[in-house]
JSON list of C-alpha atoms in Angstrom, two decimals:
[
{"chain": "A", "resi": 13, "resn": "UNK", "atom": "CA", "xyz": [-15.04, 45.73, 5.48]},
{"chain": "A", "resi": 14, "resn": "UNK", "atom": "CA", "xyz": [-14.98, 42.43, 4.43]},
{"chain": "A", "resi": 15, "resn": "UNK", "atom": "CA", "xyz": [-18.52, 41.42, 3.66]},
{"chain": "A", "resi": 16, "resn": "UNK", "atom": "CA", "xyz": [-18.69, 44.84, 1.74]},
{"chain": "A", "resi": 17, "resn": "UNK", "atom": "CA", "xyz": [-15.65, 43.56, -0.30]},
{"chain": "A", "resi": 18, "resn": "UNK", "atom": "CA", "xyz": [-17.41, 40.04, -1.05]},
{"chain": "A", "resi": 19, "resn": "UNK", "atom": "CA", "xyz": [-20.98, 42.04, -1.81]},
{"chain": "A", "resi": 20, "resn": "UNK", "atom": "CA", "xyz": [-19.61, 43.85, -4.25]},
{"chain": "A", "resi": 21, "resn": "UNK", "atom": "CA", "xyz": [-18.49, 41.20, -6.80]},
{"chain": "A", "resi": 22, "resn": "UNK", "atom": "CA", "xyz": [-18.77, 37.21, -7.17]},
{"chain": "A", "resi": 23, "resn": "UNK", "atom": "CA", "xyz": [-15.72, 36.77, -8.84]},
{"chain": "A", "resi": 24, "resn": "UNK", "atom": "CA", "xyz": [-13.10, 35.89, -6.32]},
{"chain": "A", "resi": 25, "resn": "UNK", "atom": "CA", "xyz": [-10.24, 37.99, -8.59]},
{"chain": "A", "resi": 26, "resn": "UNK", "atom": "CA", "xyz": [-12.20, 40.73, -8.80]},
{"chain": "A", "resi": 27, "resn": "UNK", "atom": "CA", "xyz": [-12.89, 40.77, -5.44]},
{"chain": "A", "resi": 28, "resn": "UNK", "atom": "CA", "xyz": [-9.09, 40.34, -4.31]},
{"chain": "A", "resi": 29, "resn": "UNK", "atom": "CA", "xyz": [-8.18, 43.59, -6.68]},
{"chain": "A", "resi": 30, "resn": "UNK", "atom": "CA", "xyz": [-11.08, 45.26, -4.46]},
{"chain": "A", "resi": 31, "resn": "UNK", "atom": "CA", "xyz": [-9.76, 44.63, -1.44]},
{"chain": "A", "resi": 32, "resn": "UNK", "atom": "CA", "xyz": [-6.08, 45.35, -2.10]},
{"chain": "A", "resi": 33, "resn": "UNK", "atom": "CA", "xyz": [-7.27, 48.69, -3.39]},
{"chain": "A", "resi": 34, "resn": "UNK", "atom": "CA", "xyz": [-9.09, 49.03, 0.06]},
{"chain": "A", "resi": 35, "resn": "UNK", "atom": "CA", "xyz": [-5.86, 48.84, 1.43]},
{"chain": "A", "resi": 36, "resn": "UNK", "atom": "CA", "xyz": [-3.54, 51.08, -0.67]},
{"chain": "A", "resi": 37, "resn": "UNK", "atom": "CA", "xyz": [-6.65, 53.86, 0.31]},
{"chain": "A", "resi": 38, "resn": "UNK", "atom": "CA", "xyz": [-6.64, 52.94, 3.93]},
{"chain": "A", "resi": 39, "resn": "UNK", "atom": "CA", "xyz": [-2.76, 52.77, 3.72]},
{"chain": "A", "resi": 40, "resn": "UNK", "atom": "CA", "xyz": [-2.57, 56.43, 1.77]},
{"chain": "A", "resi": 41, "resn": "UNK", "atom": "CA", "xyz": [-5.07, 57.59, 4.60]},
{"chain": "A", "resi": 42, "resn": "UNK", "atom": "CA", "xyz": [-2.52, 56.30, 7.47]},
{"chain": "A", "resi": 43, "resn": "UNK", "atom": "CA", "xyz": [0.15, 58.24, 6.02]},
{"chain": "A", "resi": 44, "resn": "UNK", "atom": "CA", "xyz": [-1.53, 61.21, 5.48]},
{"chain": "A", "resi": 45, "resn": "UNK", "atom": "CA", "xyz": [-2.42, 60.91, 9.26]},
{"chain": "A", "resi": 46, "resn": "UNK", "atom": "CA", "xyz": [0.93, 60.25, 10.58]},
{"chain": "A", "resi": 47, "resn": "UNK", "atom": "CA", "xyz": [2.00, 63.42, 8.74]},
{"chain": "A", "resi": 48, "resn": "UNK", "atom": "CA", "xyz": [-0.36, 66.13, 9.47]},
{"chain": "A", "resi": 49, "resn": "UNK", "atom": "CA", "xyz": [-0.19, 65.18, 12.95]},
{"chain": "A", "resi": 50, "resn": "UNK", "atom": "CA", "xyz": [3.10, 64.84, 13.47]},
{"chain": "A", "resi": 51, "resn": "UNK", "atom": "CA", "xyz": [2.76, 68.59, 11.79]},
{"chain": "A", "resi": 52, "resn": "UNK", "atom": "CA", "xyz": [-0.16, 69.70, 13.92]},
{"chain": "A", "resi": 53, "resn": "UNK", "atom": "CA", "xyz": [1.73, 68.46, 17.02]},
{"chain": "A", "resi": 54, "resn": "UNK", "atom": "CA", "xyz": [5.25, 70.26, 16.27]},
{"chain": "A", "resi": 55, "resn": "UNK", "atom": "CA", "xyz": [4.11, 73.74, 14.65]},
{"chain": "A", "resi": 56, "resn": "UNK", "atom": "CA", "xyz": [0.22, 74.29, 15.44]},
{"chain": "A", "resi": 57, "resn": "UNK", "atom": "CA", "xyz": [-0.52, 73.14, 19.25]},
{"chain": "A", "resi": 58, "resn": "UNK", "atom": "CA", "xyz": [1.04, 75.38, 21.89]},
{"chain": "A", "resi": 59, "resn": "UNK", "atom": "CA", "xyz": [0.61, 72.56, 24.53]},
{"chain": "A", "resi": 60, "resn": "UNK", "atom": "CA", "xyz": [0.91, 68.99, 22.83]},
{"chain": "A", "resi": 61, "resn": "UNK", "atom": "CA", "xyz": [0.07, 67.17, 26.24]},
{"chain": "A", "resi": 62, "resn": "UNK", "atom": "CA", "xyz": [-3.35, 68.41, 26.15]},
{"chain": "A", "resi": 63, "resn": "UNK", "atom": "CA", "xyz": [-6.49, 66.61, 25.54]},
{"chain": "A", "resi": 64, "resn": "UNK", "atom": "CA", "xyz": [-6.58, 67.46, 22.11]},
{"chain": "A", "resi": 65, "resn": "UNK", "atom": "CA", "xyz": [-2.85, 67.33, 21.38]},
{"chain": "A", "resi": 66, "resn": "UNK", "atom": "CA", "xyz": [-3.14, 63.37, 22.49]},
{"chain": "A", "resi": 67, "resn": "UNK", "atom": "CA", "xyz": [-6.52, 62.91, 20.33]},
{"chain": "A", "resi": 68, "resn": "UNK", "atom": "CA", "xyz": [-4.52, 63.95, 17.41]},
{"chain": "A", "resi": 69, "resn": "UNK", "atom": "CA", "xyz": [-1.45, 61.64, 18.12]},
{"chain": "A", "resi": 70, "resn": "UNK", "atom": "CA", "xyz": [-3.52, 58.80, 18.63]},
{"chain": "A", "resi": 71, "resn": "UNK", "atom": "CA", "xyz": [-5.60, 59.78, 15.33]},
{"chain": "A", "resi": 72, "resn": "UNK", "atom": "CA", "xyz": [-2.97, 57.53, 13.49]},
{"chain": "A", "resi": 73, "resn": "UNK", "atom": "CA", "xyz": [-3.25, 54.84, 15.67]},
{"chain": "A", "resi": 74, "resn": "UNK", "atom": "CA", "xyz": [-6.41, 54.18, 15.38]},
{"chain": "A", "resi": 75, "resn": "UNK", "atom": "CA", "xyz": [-5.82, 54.55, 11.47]},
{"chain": "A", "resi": 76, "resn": "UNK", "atom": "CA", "xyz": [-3.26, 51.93, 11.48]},
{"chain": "A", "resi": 77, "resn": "UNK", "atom": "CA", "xyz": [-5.98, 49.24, 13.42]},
{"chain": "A", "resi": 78, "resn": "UNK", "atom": "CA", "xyz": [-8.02, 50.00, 10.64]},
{"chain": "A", "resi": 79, "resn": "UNK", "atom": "CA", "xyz": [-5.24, 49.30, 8.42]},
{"chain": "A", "resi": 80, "resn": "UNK", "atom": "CA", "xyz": [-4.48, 45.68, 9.74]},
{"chain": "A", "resi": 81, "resn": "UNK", "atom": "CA", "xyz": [-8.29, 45.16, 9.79]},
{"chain": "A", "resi": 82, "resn": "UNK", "atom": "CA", "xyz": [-8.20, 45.82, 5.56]},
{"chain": "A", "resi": 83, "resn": "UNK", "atom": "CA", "xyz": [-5.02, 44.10, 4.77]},
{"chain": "A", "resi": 84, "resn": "UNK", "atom": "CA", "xyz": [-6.38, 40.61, 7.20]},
{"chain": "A", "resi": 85, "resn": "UNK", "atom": "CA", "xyz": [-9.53, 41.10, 5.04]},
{"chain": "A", "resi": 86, "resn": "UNK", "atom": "CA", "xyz": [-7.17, 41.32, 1.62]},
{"chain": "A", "resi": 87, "resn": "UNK", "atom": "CA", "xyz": [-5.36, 38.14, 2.52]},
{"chain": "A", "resi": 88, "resn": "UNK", "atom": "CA", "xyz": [-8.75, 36.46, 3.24]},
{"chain": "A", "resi": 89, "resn": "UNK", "atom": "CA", "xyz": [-9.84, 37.82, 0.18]},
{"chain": "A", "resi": 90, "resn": "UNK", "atom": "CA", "xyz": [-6.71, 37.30, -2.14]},
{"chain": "A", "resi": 91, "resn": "UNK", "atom": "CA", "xyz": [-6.34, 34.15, -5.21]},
{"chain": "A", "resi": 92, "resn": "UNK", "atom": "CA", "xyz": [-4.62, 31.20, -3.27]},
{"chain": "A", "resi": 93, "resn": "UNK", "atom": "CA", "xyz": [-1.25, 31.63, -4.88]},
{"chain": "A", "resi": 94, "resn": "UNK", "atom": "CA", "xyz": [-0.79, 34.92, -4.18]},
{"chain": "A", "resi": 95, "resn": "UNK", "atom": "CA", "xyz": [-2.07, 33.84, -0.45]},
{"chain": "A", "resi": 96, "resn": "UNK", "atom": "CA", "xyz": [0.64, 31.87, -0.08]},
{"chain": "A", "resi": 97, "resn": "UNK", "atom": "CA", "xyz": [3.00, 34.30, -1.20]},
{"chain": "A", "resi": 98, "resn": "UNK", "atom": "CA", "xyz": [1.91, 37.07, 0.90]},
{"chain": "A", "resi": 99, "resn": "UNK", "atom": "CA", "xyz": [2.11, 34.76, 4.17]},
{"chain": "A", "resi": 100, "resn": "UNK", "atom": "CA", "xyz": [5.58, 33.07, 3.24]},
{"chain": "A", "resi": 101, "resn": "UNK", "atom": "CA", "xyz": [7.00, 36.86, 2.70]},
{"chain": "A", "resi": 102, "resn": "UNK", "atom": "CA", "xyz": [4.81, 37.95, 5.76]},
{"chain": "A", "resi": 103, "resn": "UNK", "atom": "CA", "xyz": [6.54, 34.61, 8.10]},
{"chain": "A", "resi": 104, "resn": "UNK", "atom": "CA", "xyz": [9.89, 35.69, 6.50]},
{"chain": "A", "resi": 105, "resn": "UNK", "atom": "CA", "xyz": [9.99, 39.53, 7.20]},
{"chain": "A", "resi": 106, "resn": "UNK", "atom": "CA", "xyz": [8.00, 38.99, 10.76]},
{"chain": "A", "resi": 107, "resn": "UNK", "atom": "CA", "xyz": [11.18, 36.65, 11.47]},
{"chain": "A", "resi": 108, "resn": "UNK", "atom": "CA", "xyz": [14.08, 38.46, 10.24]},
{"chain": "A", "resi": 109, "resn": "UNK", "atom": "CA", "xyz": [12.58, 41.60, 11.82]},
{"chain": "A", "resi": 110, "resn": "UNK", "atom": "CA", "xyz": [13.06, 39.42, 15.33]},
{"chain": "A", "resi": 111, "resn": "UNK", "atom": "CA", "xyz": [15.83, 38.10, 14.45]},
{"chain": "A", "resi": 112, "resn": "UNK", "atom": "CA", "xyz": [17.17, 41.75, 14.34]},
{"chain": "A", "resi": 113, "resn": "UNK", "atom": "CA", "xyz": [15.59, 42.39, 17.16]},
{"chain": "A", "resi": 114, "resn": "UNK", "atom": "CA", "xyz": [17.33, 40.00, 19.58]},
{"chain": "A", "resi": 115, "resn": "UNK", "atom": "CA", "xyz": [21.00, 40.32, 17.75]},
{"chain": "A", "resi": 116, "resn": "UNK", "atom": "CA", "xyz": [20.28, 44.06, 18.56]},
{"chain": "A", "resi": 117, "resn": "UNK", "atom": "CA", "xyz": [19.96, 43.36, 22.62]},
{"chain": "A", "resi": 118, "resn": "UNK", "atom": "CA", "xyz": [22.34, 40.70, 22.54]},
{"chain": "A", "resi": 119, "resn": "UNK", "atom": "CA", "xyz": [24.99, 42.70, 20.68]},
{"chain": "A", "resi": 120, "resn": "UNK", "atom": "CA", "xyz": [24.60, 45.59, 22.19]},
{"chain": "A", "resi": 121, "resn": "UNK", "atom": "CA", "xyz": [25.17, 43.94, 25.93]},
{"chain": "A", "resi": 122, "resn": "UNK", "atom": "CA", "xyz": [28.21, 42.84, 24.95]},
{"chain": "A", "resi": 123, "resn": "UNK", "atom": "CA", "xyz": [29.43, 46.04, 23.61]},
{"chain": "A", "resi": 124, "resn": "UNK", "atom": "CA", "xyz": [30.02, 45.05, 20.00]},
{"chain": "A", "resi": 125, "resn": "UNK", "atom": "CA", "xyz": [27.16, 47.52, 18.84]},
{"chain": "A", "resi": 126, "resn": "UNK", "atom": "CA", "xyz": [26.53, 50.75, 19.45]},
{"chain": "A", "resi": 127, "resn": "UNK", "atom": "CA", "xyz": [22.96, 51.90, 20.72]},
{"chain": "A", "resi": 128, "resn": "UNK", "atom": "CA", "xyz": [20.77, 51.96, 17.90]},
{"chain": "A", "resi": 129, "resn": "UNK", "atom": "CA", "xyz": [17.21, 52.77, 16.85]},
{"chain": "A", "resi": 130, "resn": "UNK", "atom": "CA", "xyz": [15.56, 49.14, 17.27]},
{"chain": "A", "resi": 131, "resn": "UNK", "atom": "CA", "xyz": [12.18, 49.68, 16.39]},
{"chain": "A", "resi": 132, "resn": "UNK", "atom": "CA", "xyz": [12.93, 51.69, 13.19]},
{"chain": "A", "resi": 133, "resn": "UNK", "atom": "CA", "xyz": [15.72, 48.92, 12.46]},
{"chain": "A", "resi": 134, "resn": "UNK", "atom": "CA", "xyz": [12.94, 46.10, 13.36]},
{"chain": "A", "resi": 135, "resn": "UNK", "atom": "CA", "xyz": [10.71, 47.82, 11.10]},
{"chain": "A", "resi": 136, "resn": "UNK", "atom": "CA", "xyz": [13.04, 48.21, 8.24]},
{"chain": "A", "resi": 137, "resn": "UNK", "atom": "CA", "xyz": [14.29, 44.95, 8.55]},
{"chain": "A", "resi": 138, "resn": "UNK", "atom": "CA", "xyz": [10.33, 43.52, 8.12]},
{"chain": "A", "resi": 139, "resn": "UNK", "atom": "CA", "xyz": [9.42, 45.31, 5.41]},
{"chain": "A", "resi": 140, "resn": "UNK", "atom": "CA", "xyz": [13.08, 44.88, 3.59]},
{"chain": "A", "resi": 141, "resn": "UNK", "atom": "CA", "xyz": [12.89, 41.10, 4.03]},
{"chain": "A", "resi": 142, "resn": "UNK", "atom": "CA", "xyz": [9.02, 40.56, 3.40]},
{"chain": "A", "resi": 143, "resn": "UNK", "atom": "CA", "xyz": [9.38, 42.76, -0.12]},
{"chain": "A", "resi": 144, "resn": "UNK", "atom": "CA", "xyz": [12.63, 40.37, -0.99]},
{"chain": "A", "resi": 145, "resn": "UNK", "atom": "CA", "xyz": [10.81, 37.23, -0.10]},
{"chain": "A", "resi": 146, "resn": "UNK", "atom": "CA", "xyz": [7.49, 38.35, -1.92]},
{"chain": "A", "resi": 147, "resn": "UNK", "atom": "CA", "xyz": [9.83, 38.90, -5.08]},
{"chain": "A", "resi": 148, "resn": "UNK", "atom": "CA", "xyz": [11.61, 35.39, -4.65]},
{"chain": "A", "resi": 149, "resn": "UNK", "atom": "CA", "xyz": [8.54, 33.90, -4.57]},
{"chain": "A", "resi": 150, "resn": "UNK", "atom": "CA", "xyz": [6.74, 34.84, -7.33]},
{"chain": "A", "resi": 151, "resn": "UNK", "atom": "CA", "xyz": [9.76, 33.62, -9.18]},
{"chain": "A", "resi": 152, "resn": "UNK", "atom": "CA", "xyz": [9.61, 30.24, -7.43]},
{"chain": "A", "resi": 153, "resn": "UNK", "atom": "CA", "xyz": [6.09, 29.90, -8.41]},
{"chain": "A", "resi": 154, "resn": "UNK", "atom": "CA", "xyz": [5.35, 31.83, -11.89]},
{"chain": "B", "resi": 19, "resn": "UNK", "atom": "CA", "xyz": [1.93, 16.63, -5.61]},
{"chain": "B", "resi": 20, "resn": "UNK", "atom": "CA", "xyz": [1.72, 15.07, -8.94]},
{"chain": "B", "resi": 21, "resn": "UNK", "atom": "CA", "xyz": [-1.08, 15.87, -10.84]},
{"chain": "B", "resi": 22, "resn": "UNK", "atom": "CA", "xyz": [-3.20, 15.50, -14.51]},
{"chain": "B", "resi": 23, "resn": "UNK", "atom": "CA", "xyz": [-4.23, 19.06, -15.16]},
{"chain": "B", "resi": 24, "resn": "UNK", "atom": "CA", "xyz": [-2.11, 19.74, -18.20]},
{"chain": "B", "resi": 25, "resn": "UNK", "atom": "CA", "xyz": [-3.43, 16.78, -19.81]},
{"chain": "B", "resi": 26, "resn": "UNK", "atom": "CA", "xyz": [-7.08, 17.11, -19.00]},
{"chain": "B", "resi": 27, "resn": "UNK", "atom": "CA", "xyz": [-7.61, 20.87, -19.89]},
{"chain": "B", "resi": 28, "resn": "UNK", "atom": "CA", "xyz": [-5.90, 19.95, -23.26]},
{"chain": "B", "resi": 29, "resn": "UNK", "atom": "CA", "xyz": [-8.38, 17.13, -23.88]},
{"chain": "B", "resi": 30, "resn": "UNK", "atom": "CA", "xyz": [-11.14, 19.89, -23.29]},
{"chain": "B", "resi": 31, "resn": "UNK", "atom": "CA", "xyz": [-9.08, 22.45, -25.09]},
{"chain": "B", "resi": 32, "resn": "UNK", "atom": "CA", "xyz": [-9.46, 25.04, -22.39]},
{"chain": "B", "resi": 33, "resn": "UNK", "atom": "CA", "xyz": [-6.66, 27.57, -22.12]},
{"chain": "B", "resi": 34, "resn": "UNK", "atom": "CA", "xyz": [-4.89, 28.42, -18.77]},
{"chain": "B", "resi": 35, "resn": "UNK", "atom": "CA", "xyz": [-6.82, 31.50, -18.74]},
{"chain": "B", "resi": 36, "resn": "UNK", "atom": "CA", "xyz": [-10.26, 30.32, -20.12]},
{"chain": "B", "resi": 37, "resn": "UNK", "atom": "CA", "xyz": [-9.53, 27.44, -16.67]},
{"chain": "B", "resi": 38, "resn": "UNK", "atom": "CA", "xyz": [-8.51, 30.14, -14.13]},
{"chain": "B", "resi": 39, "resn": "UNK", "atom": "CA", "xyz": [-11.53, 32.18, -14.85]},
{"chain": "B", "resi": 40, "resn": "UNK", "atom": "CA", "xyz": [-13.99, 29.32, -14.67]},
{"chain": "B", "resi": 41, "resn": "UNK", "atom": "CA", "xyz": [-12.51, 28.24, -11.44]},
{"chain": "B", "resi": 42, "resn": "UNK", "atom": "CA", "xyz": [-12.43, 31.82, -10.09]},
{"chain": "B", "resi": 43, "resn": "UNK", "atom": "CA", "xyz": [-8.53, 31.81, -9.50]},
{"chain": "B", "resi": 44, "resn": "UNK", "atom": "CA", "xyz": [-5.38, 33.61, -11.59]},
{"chain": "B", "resi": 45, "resn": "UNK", "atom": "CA", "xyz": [-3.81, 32.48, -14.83]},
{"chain": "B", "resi": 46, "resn": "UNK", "atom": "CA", "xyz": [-0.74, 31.83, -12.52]},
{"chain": "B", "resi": 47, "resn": "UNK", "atom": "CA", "xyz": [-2.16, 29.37, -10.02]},
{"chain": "B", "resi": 48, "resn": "UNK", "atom": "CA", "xyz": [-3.53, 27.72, -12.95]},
{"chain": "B", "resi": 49, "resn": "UNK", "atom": "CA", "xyz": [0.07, 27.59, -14.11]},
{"chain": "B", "resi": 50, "resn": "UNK", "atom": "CA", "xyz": [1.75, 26.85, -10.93]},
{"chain": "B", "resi": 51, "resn": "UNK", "atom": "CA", "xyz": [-0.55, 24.17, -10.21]},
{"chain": "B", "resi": 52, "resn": "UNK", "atom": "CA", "xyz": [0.24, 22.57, -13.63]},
{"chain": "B", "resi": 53, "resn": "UNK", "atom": "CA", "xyz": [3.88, 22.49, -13.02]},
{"chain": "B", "resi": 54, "resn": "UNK", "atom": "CA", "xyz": [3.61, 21.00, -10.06]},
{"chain": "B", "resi": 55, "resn": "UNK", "atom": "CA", "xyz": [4.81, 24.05, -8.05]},
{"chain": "B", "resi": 56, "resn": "UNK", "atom": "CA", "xyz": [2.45, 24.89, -6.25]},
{"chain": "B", "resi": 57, "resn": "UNK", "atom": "CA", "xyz": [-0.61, 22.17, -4.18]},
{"chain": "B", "resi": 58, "resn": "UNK", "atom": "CA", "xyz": [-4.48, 23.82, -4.74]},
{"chain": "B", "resi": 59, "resn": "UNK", "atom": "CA", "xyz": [-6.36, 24.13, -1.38]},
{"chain": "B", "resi": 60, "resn": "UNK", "atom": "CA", "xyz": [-8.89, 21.46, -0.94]},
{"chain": "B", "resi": 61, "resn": "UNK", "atom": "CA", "xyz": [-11.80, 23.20, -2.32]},
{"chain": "B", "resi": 62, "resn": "UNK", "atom": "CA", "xyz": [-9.81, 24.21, -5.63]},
{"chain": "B", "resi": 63, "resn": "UNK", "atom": "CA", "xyz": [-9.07, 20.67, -6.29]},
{"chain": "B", "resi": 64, "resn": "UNK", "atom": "CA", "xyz": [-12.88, 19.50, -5.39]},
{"chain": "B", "resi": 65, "resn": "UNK", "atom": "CA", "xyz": [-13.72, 22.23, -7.62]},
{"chain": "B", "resi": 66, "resn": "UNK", "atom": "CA", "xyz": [-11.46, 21.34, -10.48]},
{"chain": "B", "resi": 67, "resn": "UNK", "atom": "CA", "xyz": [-12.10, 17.64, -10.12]},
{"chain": "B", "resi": 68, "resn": "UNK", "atom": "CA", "xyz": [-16.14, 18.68, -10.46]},
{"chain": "B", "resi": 69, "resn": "UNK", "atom": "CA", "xyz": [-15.43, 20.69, -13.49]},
{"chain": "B", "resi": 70, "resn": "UNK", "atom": "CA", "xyz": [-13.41, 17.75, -15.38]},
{"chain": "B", "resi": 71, "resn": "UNK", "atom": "CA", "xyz": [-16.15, 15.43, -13.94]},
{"chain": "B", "resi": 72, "resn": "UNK", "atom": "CA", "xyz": [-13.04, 13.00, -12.38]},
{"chain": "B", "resi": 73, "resn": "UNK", "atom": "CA", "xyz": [-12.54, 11.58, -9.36]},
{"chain": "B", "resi": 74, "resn": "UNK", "atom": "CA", "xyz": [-10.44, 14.11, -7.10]},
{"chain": "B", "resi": 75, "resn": "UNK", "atom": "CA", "xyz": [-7.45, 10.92, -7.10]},
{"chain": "B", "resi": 76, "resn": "UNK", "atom": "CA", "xyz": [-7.56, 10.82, -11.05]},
{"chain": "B", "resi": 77, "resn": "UNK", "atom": "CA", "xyz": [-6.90, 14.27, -11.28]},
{"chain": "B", "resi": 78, "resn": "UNK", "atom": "CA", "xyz": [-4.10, 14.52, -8.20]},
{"chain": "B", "resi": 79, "resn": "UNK", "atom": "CA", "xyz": [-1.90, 11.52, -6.72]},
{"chain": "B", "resi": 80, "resn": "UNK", "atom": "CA", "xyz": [0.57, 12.15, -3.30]},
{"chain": "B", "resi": 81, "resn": "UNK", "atom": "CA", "xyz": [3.22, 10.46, -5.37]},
{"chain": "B", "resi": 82, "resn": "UNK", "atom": "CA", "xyz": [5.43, 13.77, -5.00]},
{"chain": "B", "resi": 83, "resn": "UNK", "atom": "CA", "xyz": [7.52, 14.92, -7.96]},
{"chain": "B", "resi": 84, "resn": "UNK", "atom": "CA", "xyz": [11.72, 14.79, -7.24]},
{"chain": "B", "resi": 85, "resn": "UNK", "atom": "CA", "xyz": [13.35, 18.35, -7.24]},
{"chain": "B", "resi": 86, "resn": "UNK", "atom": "CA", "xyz": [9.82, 20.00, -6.43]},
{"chain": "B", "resi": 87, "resn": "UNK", "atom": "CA", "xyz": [9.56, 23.45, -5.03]},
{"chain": "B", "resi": 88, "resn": "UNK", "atom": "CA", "xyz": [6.89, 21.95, -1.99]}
]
């Protein structure tokens, strides 16, 4: 994905909006995946735990790989400023989404939270923290 | 990282954005790199030192700027 990004234009800028488009397409793809087969699995399959029902779960999966493959490529890909912006969000959100994480354990074995959906809150958390952090630093920079 | 950018691309009369596309980067790096905000990767400043025809420590000293962002 990534040579085909660089072979299709010399000029580094252009070549960063290329591959950021790459990824809003793969990105609209993943979603579209996660939907109809969270669809196909709940109203069209009879038996879900069948080969086929776990080739379709998995579909999305294997979209999302493809995903992170893109979005690497993007960052490789991207002007230098807004590199460093993407990976200081990316550091921030990755941490806070930990940092979540552990409080989550740790509060809830002492009884002081009540069982909660860690992964989605993980997730949340990430992509909460890296948008805030992207925003913050374009104003530290621009 | 202090640096002469300002000052040289207004000797050659370039504008930010005439610079940026000539050196294959944004408008904004251009300007974050200017006010000292932001430190070019090695290649941009080998680059940029190329295009002024300077030596890379004319155009960019370590002497770092009080109250920087870096």
């Amino acid at each position: 994905m990534e040579k085909s990004t660089n072979s299709q234009s010399t000029d580094p800028r252009a070549a960063s909006k290329q591959s950021g488009r790459i990824v809003l397409y793969w990105s609209a793809v993943w979603a579209a995946s996660l939907i109809s087969s969270a669809a196909i699995l709940k109203y069209v399959l009879e038996d879900p735990s069948s080969i086929l029902g776990i080739a379709i779960a998995v579909t999305p999966i294997l979209v999302s790989i493809g995903v992170v493959k893109v979005y690497i490529a993007a960052i490789k890909n991207m002007d230098e400023l807004d590199k460093q912006i993407e990976v200081e969000a990316l550091a921030a959100g990755f941490g806070a989404g930990i940092i979540v994480g552990v409080a989550g354990i740790s509060l809830e074995g002492a009884n002081l939270l009540l069982p909660w959906p860690m992964t989605q809150g993980m997730a949340m958390m990430m992509i909460v923290t890296k948008i805030a952090v992207q925003f913050m630093a374009i104003r530290k920079y621009r | 990282m202090k640096n002469n950018l300002r000052v040289l691309r207004a000797q050659r009369e370039l504008s930010q954005a005439t610079l940026a596309e000539q050196l294959g980067v944004s408008r904004q790096t251009i300007n974050a790199i200017e006010k000292e905000k932001y430190d070019p990767s090695l290649p941009l400043a080998f680059k940029m030192a190329r295009l002024f025809e300077t030596p890379i420590e004319k155009l960019f000293s370590d002497e770092h700027k009080s109250g920087s962002a870096e």
